[in-house]
Amino acid sequence: YWIPGRQLETATTPIPKNKSIAKIDADLMFLEAKKATKHIIYLGGLGDKLKRVAKLMDSNIYSPKELTAGATYFWRVDAIVTGKVVKGEVWSFTVAKQ
């Protein structure tokens, strides 16, 4: 999935947008970091530590297995650029109540 915009050293442009409301079946997407060969996705709930949930190559979409209605989640995308980890910003979203 292509997201327009200038690529920076870290992943940017989270979808769902930071601090927004998302559907229960939302995919997590982002604009890839410049020259990154891999992206590592971390996800966690309110008060939880972020846990590594995926390593993406040639993709910028992660589909969480199960989200809970009304819950707030935090996520981060770390980029691997020339073998080094470039830590991303932590974003959040809240799943819409059904």
Coordinates of N, CA, C and O in Angstrom, one line a residue:
Y1 N 0.8 -1.2 0.0 CA 0.0 0.0 0.0 C 0.9 1.2 0.0 O 1.8 1.4 0.8
W2 N 0.7 2.1 -0.9 CA 1.5 3.3 -1.1 C 0.9 4.5 -0.3 O -0.2 4.8 -0.5
I3 N 1.7 5.1 0.6 CA 1.3 6.3 1.3 C 2.2 7.4 0.8 O 3.4 7.3 0.8
P4 N 1.5 8.5 0.3 CA 2.3 9.6 -0.3 C 3.1 10.3 0.8 O 2.7 10.3 2.0
G5 N 4.1 11.0 0.5 CA 4.9 11.8 1.4 C 6.4 11.5 1.3 O 6.8 10.5 0.7
R6 N 7.1 12.4 1.9 CA 8.6 12.3 1.9 C 9.0 11.3 2.9 O 8.6 11.3 4.1
Q7 N 9.9 10.4 2.5 CA 10.4 9.4 3.5 C 11.5 10.0 4.3 O 12.4 10.7 3.9
L8 N 11.4 9.7 5.6 CA 12.4 10.2 6.6 C 13.2 9.0 7.2 O 13.0 7.9 6.7
E9 N 14.1 9.3 8.1 CA 14.9 8.2 8.7 C 14.1 7.2 9.5 O 14.6 6.1 9.8
T10 N 12.9 7.6 10.0 CA 12.0 6.7 10.7 C 10.7 6.6 10.0 O 10.4 7.3 9.1
A11 N 10.0 5.5 10.3 CA 8.6 5.3 9.7 C 7.8 6.5 10.2 O 7.9 7.0 11.3
T12 N 6.9 7.0 9.3 CA 6.0 8.1 9.7 C 4.6 7.8 9.1 O 4.3 6.7 8.6
T13 N 3.7 8.7 9.3 CA 2.3 8.7 8.7 C 1.6 7.5 9.1 O 1.2 6.7 8.3
P14 N 1.4 7.3 10.4 CA 0.6 6.1 10.9 C -0.8 6.1 10.4 O -1.5 7.2 10.4
I15 N -1.3 5.0 10.1 CA -2.8 4.8 9.8 C -3.2 3.5 10.6 O -2.6 2.5 10.4
P16 N -4.1 3.7 11.6 CA -4.9 4.8 11.9 C -4.0 6.0 12.5 O -2.9 5.7 13.0
K17 N -4.4 7.2 12.3 CA -3.7 8.4 12.7 C -3.5 8.3 14.2 O -4.3 7.7 15.0
N18 N -2.4 8.9 14.7 CA -2.0 8.9 16.1 C -3.2 9.5 16.9 O -3.7 10.5 16.6
K19 N -3.5 8.8 18.0 CA -4.6 9.3 18.9 C -5.9 9.3 18.3 O -6.8 10.2 18.7
S20 N -6.2 8.4 17.4 CA -7.5 8.4 16.7 C -8.4 7.2 17.1 O -7.9 6.4 17.9
I21 N -9.6 7.2 16.6 CA -10.5 6.0 16.8 C -10.3 5.1 15.5 O -10.3 5.6 14.4
A22 N -10.2 3.8 15.8 CA -10.1 2.9 14.7 C -11.2 1.8 14.7 O -11.7 1.5 15.8
K23 N -11.4 1.2 13.6 CA -12.4 0.0 13.6 C -11.7 -1.2 14.2 O -10.5 -1.3 14.2
I24 N -12.5 -2.1 14.7 CA -12.0 -3.3 15.3 C -11.2 -4.2 14.4 O -10.3 -4.9 14.9
D25 N -11.4 -4.1 13.1 CA -10.7 -4.9 12.2 C -9.6 -4.1 11.4 O -9.1 -4.5 10.3
A26 N -9.1 -3.0 12.0 CA -8.2 -2.1 11.4 C -6.8 -2.8 11.2 O -6.4 -3.6 12.0
D27 N -6.3 -2.4 10.0 CA -4.9 -2.8 9.7 C -4.0 -1.6 10.1 O -4.5 -0.5 10.1
L28 N -2.8 -1.9 10.5 CA -1.8 -0.8 10.9 C -0.9 -0.6 9.7 O -0.3 -1.5 9.2
M29 N -0.9 0.7 9.2 CA -0.1 1.0 8.0 C 0.8 2.2 8.4 O 0.5 3.0 9.3
F30 N 1.9 2.4 7.6 CA 2.8 3.5 7.8 C 3.6 3.8 6.5 O 3.7 2.9 5.6
L31 N 4.1 5.0 6.5 CA 5.1 5.3 5.4 C 6.4 4.8 5.8 O 6.9 5.1 6.9
E32 N 7.0 4.0 5.0 CA 8.3 3.4 5.3 C 9.4 4.3 5.5 O 9.5 5.4 4.9
A33 N 10.4 4.0 6.3 CA 11.6 4.8 6.5 C 12.5 4.7 5.3 O 12.5 3.7 4.6
K34 N 13.2 5.8 5.0 CA 14.0 5.9 3.8 C 15.1 4.9 3.9 O 15.8 4.8 4.9
K35 N 15.3 4.1 2.8 CA 16.4 3.1 2.7 C 16.3 2.0 3.6 O 17.2 1.2 3.8
A36 N 15.1 1.8 4.3 CA 15.0 0.6 5.2 C 14.8 -0.7 4.4 O 14.2 -0.7 3.4
T37 N 15.4 -1.7 4.9 CA 15.3 -3.0 4.3 C 14.2 -3.9 5.0 O 13.7 -4.8 4.5
K38 N 14.0 -3.5 6.3 CA 12.9 -4.2 7.1 C 12.3 -3.2 8.1 O 12.9 -2.2 8.4
H39 N 11.1 -3.6 8.5 CA 10.5 -2.8 9.6 C 10.0 -3.8 10.6 O 9.4 -4.8 10.3
I40 N 10.2 -3.5 11.9 CA 9.8 -4.3 13.0 C 8.6 -3.6 13.7 O 8.8 -2.4 14.1
I41 N 7.5 -4.3 13.9 CA 6.3 -3.7 14.5 C 6.2 -4.2 15.9 O 6.3 -5.4 16.2
Y42 N 5.9 -3.2 16.8 CA 5.6 -3.5 18.2 C 4.2 -3.0 18.5 O 3.8 -2.0 18.0
L43 N 3.5 -3.8 19.4 CA 2.1 -3.4 19.7 C 1.9 -3.8 21.2 O 2.4 -4.8 21.7
G44 N 1.1 -3.0 21.9 CA 0.7 -3.2 23.3 C -0.5 -2.5 23.7 O -0.8 -1.4 23.1
G45 N -1.1 -2.9 24.7 CA -2.3 -2.2 25.2 C -1.9 -1.2 26.3 O -0.7 -1.1 26.7
L46 N -2.8 -0.5 26.8 CA -2.6 0.5 27.8 C -2.0 -0.2 29.0 O -2.5 -1.1 29.6
G47 N -0.8 0.3 29.5 CA -0.1 -0.2 30.6 C 0.8 -1.4 30.3 O 1.5 -1.8 31.2
D48 N 0.6 -2.0 29.1 CA 1.5 -3.1 28.7 C 2.8 -2.6 28.1 O 2.8 -1.5 27.5
K49 N 3.8 -3.5 28.1 CA 5.0 -3.2 27.4 C 4.7 -3.5 25.9 O 3.9 -4.4 25.6
L50 N 5.3 -2.8 25.0 CA 5.2 -3.1 23.6 C 5.9 -4.4 23.3 O 7.0 -4.6 23.8
K51 N 5.2 -5.3 22.6 CA 5.8 -6.6 22.2 C 6.0 -6.6 20.7 O 5.1 -6.1 19.9
R52 N 7.1 -7.2 20.3 CA 7.3 -7.4 18.9 C 6.3 -8.3 18.3 O 6.1 -9.5 18.8
V53 N 5.6 -7.9 17.3 CA 4.5 -8.7 16.7 C 4.8 -9.1 15.2 O 4.1 -10.0 14.7
A54 N 5.7 -8.4 14.6 CA 6.0 -8.7 13.2 C 7.3 -8.1 12.7 O 7.7 -7.1 13.2
K55 N 7.8 -8.7 11.7 CA 9.0 -8.2 10.9 C 8.5 -8.2 9.5 O 8.2 -9.2 8.9
L56 N 8.5 -7.0 8.9 CA 8.0 -6.8 7.5 C 9.1 -6.5 6.6 O 10.0 -5.7 6.9
M57 N 9.1 -7.2 5.5 CA 10.0 -6.9 4.4 C 9.1 -6.7 3.2 O 8.2 -7.5 2.9
D58 N 9.3 -5.6 2.4 CA 8.5 -5.3 1.3 C 7.1 -5.1 1.6 O 6.2 -5.4 0.7
S59 N 6.8 -4.6 2.7 CA 5.4 -4.3 3.1 C 5.3 -3.2 4.2 O 6.3 -3.1 4.9
N60 N 4.2 -2.5 4.2 CA 4.0 -1.5 5.2 C 2.7 -1.7 5.9 O 2.1 -0.7 6.4
I61 N 2.2 -2.9 5.9 CA 0.9 -3.2 6.5 C 1.0 -4.3 7.5 O 1.5 -5.4 7.1
Y62 N 0.4 -4.2 8.7 CA 0.3 -5.2 9.6 C -1.1 -5.4 10.1 O -1.8 -4.4 10.4
S63 N -1.6 -6.6 10.1 CA -3.0 -6.9 10.5 C -3.0 -7.6 11.8 O -2.6 -8.8 11.9
P64 N -3.4 -6.8 12.9 CA -3.4 -7.4 14.2 C -4.4 -8.6 14.3 O -5.4 -8.6 13.6
K65 N -4.0 -9.6 15.0 CA -4.9 -10.8 15.1 C -6.2 -10.5 15.7 O -7.3 -11.0 15.3
E66 N -6.2 -9.8 16.8 CA -7.4 -9.5 17.6 C -7.3 -8.2 18.3 O -6.4 -8.1 19.2
L67 N -8.2 -7.3 18.1 CA -8.3 -6.1 18.9 C -9.6 -6.1 19.7 O -10.6 -6.7 19.3
T68 N -9.6 -5.4 20.8 CA -10.7 -5.3 21.7 C -11.4 -4.0 21.6 O -10.8 -3.0 21.7
A69 N -12.8 -4.1 21.4 CA -13.6 -2.8 21.3 C -13.4 -2.0 22.6 O -13.4 -2.5 23.7
G70 N -13.2 -0.7 22.4 CA -13.0 0.2 23.5 C -11.6 0.3 24.1 O -11.3 1.2 24.9
A71 N -10.7 -0.6 23.7 CA -9.3 -0.6 24.2 C -8.4 0.4 23.5 O -8.6 0.6 22.3
T72 N -7.4 0.9 24.2 CA -6.4 1.7 23.6 C -5.2 0.9 23.4 O -4.7 0.2 24.3
Y73 N -4.6 1.1 22.2 CA -3.4 0.4 21.9 C -2.3 1.4 21.5 O -2.5 2.4 21.0
F74 N -1.0 0.9 21.8 CA 0.2 1.7 21.4 C 1.0 0.9 20.5 O 1.1 -0.4 20.6
W75 N 1.6 1.5 19.5 CA 2.4 0.8 18.5 C 3.6 1.6 18.1 O 3.6 2.8 18.1
R76 N 4.6 0.9 17.6 CA 5.8 1.6 17.1 C 6.4 0.7 16.0 O 6.2 -0.5 15.9
V77 N 7.0 1.4 15.1 CA 7.7 0.8 13.9 C 9.2 1.2 14.0 O 9.5 2.3 13.9
D78 N 10.0 0.2 14.1 CA 11.5 0.4 14.1 C 11.9 0.0 12.7 O 11.4 -1.0 12.1
A79 N 12.8 0.8 12.1 CA 13.3 0.5 10.7 C 14.7 -0.1 10.8 O 15.5 0.3 11.7
I80 N 15.0 -1.0 10.0 CA 16.4 -1.5 9.8 C 17.0 -0.9 8.6 O 16.6 -1.1 7.5
V81 N 18.0 0.0 8.8 CA 18.7 0.7 7.8 C 20.2 0.4 7.8 O 20.8 0.7 8.9
T82 N 20.7 -0.1 6.8 CA 22.1 -0.5 6.7 C 22.5 -1.4 8.0 O 23.6 -1.1 8.6
G83 N 21.7 -2.3 8.4 CA 21.9 -3.2 9.5 C 21.7 -2.6 10.9 O 21.9 -3.3 11.8
K84 N 21.4 -1.3 11.0 CA 21.2 -0.7 12.3 C 19.7 -0.4 12.5 O 18.9 -0.1 11.6
V85 N 19.3 -0.5 13.8 CA 17.9 -0.3 14.2 C 17.7 1.2 14.4 O 18.4 1.9 15.1
V86 N 16.7 1.8 13.7 CA 16.3 3.2 13.9 C 14.9 3.1 14.6 O 13.9 2.8 13.9
K87 N 14.9 3.4 15.9 CA 13.7 3.3 16.7 C 12.7 4.4 16.3 O 13.0 5.6 16.1
G88 N 11.5 4.0 16.1 CA 10.4 4.9 15.7 C 9.7 5.5 16.9 O 9.9 5.1 18.1
E89 N 8.8 6.4 16.6 CA 7.9 7.1 17.6 C 6.8 6.2 18.0 O 6.4 5.3 17.2
V90 N 6.3 6.3 19.2 CA 5.2 5.5 19.7 C 3.9 6.2 19.4 O 3.7 7.4 19.7
W91 N 3.0 5.5 18.7 CA 1.7 6.0 18.3 C 0.6 5.3 19.1 O 0.8 4.2 19.6
S92 N -0.6 5.9 19.1 CA -1.7 5.2 19.8 C -3.0 5.3 19.0 O -3.1 6.2 18.1
F93 N -3.9 4.4 19.3 CA -5.3 4.5 18.7 C -6.2 3.8 19.7 O -5.8 2.9 20.5
T94 N -7.5 4.1 19.6 CA -8.5 3.5 20.5 C -9.5 2.8 19.5 O -9.9 3.4 18.5
V95 N -9.8 1.6 19.8 CA -10.8 0.8 19.0 C -12.2 1.3 19.3 O -12.6 1.4 20.5
A96 N -13.0 1.5 18.3 CA -14.3 2.0 18.5 C -15.1 1.0 19.2 O -15.0 -0.2 19.1
K97 N -16.0 1.4 20.1 CA -16.9 0.5 20.8 C -18.0 0.1 19.9 O -18.5 0.9 19.0
Q98 N -18.4 -1.1 20.0 CA -19.4 -1.6 19.0 C -20.8 -1.5 19.6 O -21.1 -1.4 20.7

